[in-house]
Coordinates of C-alpha atoms and ligand atoms in Angstrom, one line a residue:
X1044 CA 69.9 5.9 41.4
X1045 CA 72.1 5.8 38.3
X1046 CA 72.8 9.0 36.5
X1047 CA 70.5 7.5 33.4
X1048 CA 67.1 7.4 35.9
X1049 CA 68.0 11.0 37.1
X1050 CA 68.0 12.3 33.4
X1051 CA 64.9 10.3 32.7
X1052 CA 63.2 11.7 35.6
X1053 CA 64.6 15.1 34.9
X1054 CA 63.1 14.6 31.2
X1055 CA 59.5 13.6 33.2
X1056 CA 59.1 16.5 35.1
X1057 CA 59.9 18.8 32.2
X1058 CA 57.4 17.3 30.3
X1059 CA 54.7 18.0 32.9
X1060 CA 55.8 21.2 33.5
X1061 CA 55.8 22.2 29.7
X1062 CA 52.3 21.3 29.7
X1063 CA 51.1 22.8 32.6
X1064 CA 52.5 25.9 31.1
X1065 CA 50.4 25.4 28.0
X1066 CA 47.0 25.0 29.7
X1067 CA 47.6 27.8 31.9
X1068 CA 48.5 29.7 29.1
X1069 CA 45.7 28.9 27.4
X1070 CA 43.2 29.6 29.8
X1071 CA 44.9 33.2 30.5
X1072 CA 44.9 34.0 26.3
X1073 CA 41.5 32.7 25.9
X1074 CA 39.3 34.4 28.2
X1075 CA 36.2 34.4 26.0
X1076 CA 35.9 31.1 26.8
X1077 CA 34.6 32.0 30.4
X1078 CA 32.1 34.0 31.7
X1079 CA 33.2 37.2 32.5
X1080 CA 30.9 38.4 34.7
X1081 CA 31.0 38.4 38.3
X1082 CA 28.5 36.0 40.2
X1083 CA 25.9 38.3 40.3
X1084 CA 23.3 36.4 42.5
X1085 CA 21.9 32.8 43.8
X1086 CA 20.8 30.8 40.9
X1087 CA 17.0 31.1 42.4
X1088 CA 17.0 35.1 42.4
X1089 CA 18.7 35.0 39.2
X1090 CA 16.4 32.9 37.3
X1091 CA 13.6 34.8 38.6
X1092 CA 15.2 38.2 38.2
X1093 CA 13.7 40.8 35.0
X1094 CA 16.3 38.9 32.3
X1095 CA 16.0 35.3 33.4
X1096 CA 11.8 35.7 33.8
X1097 CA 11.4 35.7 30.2
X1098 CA 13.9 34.2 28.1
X1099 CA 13.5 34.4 24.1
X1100 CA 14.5 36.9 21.7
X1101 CA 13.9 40.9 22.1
X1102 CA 13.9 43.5 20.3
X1103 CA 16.6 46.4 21.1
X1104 CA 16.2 48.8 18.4
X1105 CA 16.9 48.7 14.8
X1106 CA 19.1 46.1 13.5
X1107 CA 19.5 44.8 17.2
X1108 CA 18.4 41.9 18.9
X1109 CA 18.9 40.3 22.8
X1110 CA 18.1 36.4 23.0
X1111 CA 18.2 35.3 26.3
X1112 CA 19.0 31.6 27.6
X1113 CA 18.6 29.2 30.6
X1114 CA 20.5 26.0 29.9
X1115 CA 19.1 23.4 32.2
X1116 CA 19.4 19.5 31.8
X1117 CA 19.2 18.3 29.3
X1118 CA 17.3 21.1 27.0
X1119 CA 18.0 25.2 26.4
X1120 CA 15.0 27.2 27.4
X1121 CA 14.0 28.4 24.3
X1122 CA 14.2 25.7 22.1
X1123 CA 14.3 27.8 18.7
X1124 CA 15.4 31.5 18.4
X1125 CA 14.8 33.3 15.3
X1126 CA 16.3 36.8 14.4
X1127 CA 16.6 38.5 11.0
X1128 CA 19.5 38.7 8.8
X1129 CA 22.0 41.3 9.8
X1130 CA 21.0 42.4 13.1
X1131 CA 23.5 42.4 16.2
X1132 CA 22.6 39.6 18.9
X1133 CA 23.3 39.9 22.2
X1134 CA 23.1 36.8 23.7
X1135 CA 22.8 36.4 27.7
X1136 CA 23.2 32.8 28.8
X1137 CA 23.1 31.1 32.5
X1138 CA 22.8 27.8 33.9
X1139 CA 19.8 26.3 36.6
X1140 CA 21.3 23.9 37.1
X1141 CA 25.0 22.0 36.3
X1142 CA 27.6 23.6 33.9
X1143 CA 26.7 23.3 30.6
X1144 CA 28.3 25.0 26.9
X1145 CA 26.3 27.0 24.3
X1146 CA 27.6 26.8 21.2
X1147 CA 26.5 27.5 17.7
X1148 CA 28.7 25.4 15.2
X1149 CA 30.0 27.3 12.2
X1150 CA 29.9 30.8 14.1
X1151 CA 32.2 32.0 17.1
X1152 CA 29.5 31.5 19.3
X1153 CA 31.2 28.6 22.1
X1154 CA 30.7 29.8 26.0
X1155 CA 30.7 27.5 28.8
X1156 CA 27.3 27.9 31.2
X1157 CA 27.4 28.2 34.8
X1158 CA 25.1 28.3 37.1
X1159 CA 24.9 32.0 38.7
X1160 CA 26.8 33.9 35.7
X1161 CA 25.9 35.5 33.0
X1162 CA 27.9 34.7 30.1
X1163 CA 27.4 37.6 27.3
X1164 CA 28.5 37.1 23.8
X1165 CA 27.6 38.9 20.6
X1166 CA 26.8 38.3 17.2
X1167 CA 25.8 40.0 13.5
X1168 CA 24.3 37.0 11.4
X1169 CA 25.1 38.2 8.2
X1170 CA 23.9 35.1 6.0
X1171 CA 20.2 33.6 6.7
X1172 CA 20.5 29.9 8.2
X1173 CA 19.7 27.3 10.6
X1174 CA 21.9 26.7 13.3
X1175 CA 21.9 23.5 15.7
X1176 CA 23.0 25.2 19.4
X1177 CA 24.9 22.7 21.3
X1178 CA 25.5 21.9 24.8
X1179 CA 29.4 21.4 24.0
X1180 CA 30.0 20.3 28.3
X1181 CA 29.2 17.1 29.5
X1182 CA 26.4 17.6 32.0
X1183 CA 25.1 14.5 32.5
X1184 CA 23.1 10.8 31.0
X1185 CA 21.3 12.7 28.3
X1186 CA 24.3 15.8 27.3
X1187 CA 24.4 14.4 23.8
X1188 CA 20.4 15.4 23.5
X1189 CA 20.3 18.9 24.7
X1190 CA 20.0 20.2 21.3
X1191 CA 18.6 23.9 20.0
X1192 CA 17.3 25.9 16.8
X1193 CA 19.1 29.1 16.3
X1194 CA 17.2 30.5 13.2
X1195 CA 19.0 33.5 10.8
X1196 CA 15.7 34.2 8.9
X1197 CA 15.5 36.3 5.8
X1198 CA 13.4 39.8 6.2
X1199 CA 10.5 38.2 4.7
X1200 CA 10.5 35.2 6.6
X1201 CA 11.0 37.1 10.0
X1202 CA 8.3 39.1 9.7
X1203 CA 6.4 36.0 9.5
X1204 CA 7.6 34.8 12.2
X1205 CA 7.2 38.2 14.1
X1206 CA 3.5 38.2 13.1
X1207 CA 2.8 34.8 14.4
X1208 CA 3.7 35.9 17.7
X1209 CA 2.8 39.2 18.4
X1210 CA 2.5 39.0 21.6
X1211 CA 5.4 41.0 24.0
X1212 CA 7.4 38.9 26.5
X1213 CA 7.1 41.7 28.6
X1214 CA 4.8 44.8 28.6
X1215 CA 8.2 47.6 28.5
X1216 CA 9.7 45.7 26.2
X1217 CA 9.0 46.9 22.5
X1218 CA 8.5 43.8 20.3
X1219 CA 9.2 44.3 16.6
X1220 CA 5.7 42.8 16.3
X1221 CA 4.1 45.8 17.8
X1222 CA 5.3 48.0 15.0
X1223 CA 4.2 45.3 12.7
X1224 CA 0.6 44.7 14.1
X1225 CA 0.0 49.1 13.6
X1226 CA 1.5 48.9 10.3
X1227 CA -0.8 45.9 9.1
X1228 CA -4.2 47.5 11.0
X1229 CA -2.9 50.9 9.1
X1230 CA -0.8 51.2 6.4
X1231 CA -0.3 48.0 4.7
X1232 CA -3.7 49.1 2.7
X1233 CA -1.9 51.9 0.6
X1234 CA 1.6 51.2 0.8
X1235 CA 1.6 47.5 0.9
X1236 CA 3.2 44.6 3.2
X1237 CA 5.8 44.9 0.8
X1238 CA 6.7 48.6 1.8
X1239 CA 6.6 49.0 -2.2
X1240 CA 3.5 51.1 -2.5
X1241 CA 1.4 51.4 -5.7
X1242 CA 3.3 52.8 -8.3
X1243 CA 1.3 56.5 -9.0
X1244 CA -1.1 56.4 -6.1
X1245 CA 0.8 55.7 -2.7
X1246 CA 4.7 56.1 -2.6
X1247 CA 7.4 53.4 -1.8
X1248 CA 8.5 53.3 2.0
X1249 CA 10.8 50.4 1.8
X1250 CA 14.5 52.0 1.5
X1251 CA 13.4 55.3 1.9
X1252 CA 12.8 56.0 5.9
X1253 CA 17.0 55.4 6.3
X1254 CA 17.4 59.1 4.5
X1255 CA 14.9 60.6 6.9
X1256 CA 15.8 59.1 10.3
X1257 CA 19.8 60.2 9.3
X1258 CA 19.2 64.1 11.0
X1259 CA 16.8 65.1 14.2
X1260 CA 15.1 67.3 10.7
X1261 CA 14.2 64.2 9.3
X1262 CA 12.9 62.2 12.3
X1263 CA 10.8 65.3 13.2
X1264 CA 9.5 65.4 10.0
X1265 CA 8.4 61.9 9.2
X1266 CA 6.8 61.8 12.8
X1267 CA 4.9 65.0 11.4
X1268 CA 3.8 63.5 8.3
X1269 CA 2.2 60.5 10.6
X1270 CA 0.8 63.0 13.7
X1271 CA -1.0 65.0 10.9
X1272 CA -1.1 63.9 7.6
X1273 CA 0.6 64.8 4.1
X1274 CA -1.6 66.7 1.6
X1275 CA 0.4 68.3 -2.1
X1276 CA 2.3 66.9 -4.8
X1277 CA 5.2 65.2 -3.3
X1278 CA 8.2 63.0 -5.1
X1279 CA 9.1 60.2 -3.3
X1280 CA 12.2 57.6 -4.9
X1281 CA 11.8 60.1 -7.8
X1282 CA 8.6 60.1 -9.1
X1283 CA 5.6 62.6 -8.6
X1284 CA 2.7 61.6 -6.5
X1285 CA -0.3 63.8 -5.1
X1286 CA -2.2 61.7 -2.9
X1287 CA -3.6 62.2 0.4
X1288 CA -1.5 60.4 3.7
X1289 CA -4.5 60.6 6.1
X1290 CA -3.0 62.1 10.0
X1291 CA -2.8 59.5 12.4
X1292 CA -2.2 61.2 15.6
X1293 CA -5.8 61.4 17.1
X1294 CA -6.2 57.3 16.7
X1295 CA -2.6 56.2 17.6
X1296 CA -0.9 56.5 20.7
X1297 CA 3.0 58.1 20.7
X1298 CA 3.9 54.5 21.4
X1299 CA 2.2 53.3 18.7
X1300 CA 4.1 55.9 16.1
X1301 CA 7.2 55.4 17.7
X1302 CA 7.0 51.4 17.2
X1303 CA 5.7 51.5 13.9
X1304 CA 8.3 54.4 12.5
X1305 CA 10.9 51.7 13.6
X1306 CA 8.9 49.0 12.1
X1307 CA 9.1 50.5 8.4
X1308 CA 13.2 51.6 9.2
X1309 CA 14.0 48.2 9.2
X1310 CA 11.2 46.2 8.4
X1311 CA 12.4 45.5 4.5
X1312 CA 16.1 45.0 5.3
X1313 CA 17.2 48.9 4.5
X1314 CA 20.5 48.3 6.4
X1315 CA 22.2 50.0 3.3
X1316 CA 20.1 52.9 3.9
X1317 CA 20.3 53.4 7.7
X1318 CA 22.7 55.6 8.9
X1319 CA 25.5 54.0 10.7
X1320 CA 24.2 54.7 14.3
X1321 CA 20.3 54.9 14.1
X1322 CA 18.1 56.7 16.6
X1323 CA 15.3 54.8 17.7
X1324 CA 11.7 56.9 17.9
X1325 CA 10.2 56.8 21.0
X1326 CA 6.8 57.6 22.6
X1327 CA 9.0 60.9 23.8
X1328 CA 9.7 61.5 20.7
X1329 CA 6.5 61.3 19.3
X1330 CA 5.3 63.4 22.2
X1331 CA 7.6 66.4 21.5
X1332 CA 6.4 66.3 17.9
X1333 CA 2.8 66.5 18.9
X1334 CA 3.1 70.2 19.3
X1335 CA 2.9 72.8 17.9
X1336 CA -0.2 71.5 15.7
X1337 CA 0.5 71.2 11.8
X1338 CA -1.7 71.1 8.9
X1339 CA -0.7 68.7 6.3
X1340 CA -0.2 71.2 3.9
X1341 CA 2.7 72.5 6.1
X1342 CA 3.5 69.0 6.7
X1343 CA 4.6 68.7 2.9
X1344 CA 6.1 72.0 2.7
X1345 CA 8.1 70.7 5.9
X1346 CA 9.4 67.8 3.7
X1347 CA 10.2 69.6 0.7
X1348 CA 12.4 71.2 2.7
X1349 CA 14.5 68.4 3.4
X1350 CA 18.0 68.5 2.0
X1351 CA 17.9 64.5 1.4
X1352 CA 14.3 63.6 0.0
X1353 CA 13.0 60.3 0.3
Ligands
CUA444 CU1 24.2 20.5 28.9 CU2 25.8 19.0 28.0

């Protein structure tokens, strides 16, 4: 060979190996573009498994939300996802079948699918929208179809959404619905779906349960004033009432409370007034309150106590 087809070939191999360094690279930077999970199990035990059984969107607590995904040819199992504005999403993605990609164009969200991982990313939706969800991996005749809804909804449109299916996925799980159904049944008569209340005869909630739920005082308190009732003049967002809140706590169970004290934390969007890390109630925490016994008399006095009123 002449010493020009040595440099040439020199020149080749350089060139492949410059980008062979690049896509290595790249792979080895970018690891949130693959699952990062371990295969945790056959694609069969998987899907069946207490995640994979009932794939949709779950409530975790205030402000957060899991959806969970099977990606199968050619369609993502659900179809459409809704979650309210400014919640976190935890999304948990797998495959049944081939590799596909979940991606929500105009956000970060962009895994690839594989059968028997897991692929976890997570979200806060900060502006209500539609998103398309793309399979971004070609995974067979019909890829280009396998199209989903991924649904930002405003507070008002959520909880019409919520309402329409108030059913649970799953009997542990705690639905925002369920705090929704107890608060229409009960308290949407006085204080209004609108969490506004009449103005003189039943105080706001909307905005206001943030200041309580900040300190144990304040969760224990505004589990009181639902066990057994409020009864005295009262100011609530700075005006006087002196109504009568009627005690729940012989006709609702500590479930029930617990669901429907988150429901009316975030029900009306009061992100600015949660604290930054907010404690969920629980039945056990509805249980501990139960006792001793209050009048609701007490109940007020209790409140007025509170260093931050509502
Ligand atoms: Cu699934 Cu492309």
């Amino acid at each position: 060979m002449s010493r020009a087809e040595w440099r040439w070939l020199g020149i080749s191999v350089a060139f492949l190996a410059v980008f062979l360094g690049v896509s290595i690279g790249f792979v080895m930077t970018h690891p949130g573009r693959i699952p990062t999970t371990p295969k945790i199990a056959p694609v069969a035990a998987l899907l069946a498994g207490p995640m994979f059984s009932h794939p949709g969107v779950i409530r975790l607590g205030p402000h957060h939300y899991r959806a969970v995904v099977i990606a199968h040819q050619f369609a993502f199992n659900p179809a459409t996802m809704t979650v309210p504005v400014n919640a976190r999403v935890d999304f948990y993605i797998t495959s049944a079948d081939v590799m596909h990609g979940f991606e929500l164009p105009g956000t970060v969200i962009n895994v690839e699918v594989f059968p028997g991982y897991v692929a976890h990313v997570h979200q806060t939706f900060t502006k209500a929208g539609t998103y398309l969800a793309v399979c971004d991996q070609y995974c067979g005749v019909a890829h280009q179809d396998m199209l989903g809804k991924f649904v930002v909804a405003t507070p008002a449109a959520y909880r019409q959404s919520v309402l329409a299916v108030a059913k649970p996925a799953v009997a542990s799980d705690r639905p925002e619905a369920a705090g929704a159904v107890v608060y229409a049944a009960h308290c949407a008569g006085c204080h209004q779906a609108t969490g506004q209340g009449i103005g003189g005869a039943f105080p706001p909630l909307a905005g206001s349960l943030g200041n309580y739920s900040a300190s144990a005082a304040g969760r224990l308190t505004i589990t009181h004033v639902l066990l057994f009732g409020l009864n005295g003049p009262i100011k609530a967002a700075g005006k006087p009432y002196n109504g009568v809140m009627p005690a729940w706590g012989a006709q609702l169970s500590d479930l029930q409370i617990a669901d429907v004290l988150d429901y009316i934390e975030t029900a009306w969007n009061t992100a600015g007034s949660l604290p930054k890390n907010p404690v969920q109630f629980t039945a056990a925490s509805t249980a501990a309150a139960r006792t001793p016994a209050l009048t609701a008399s007490a109940v007020a006095a209790e409140r007025a106590t509170l260093s931050t009123q509502p």
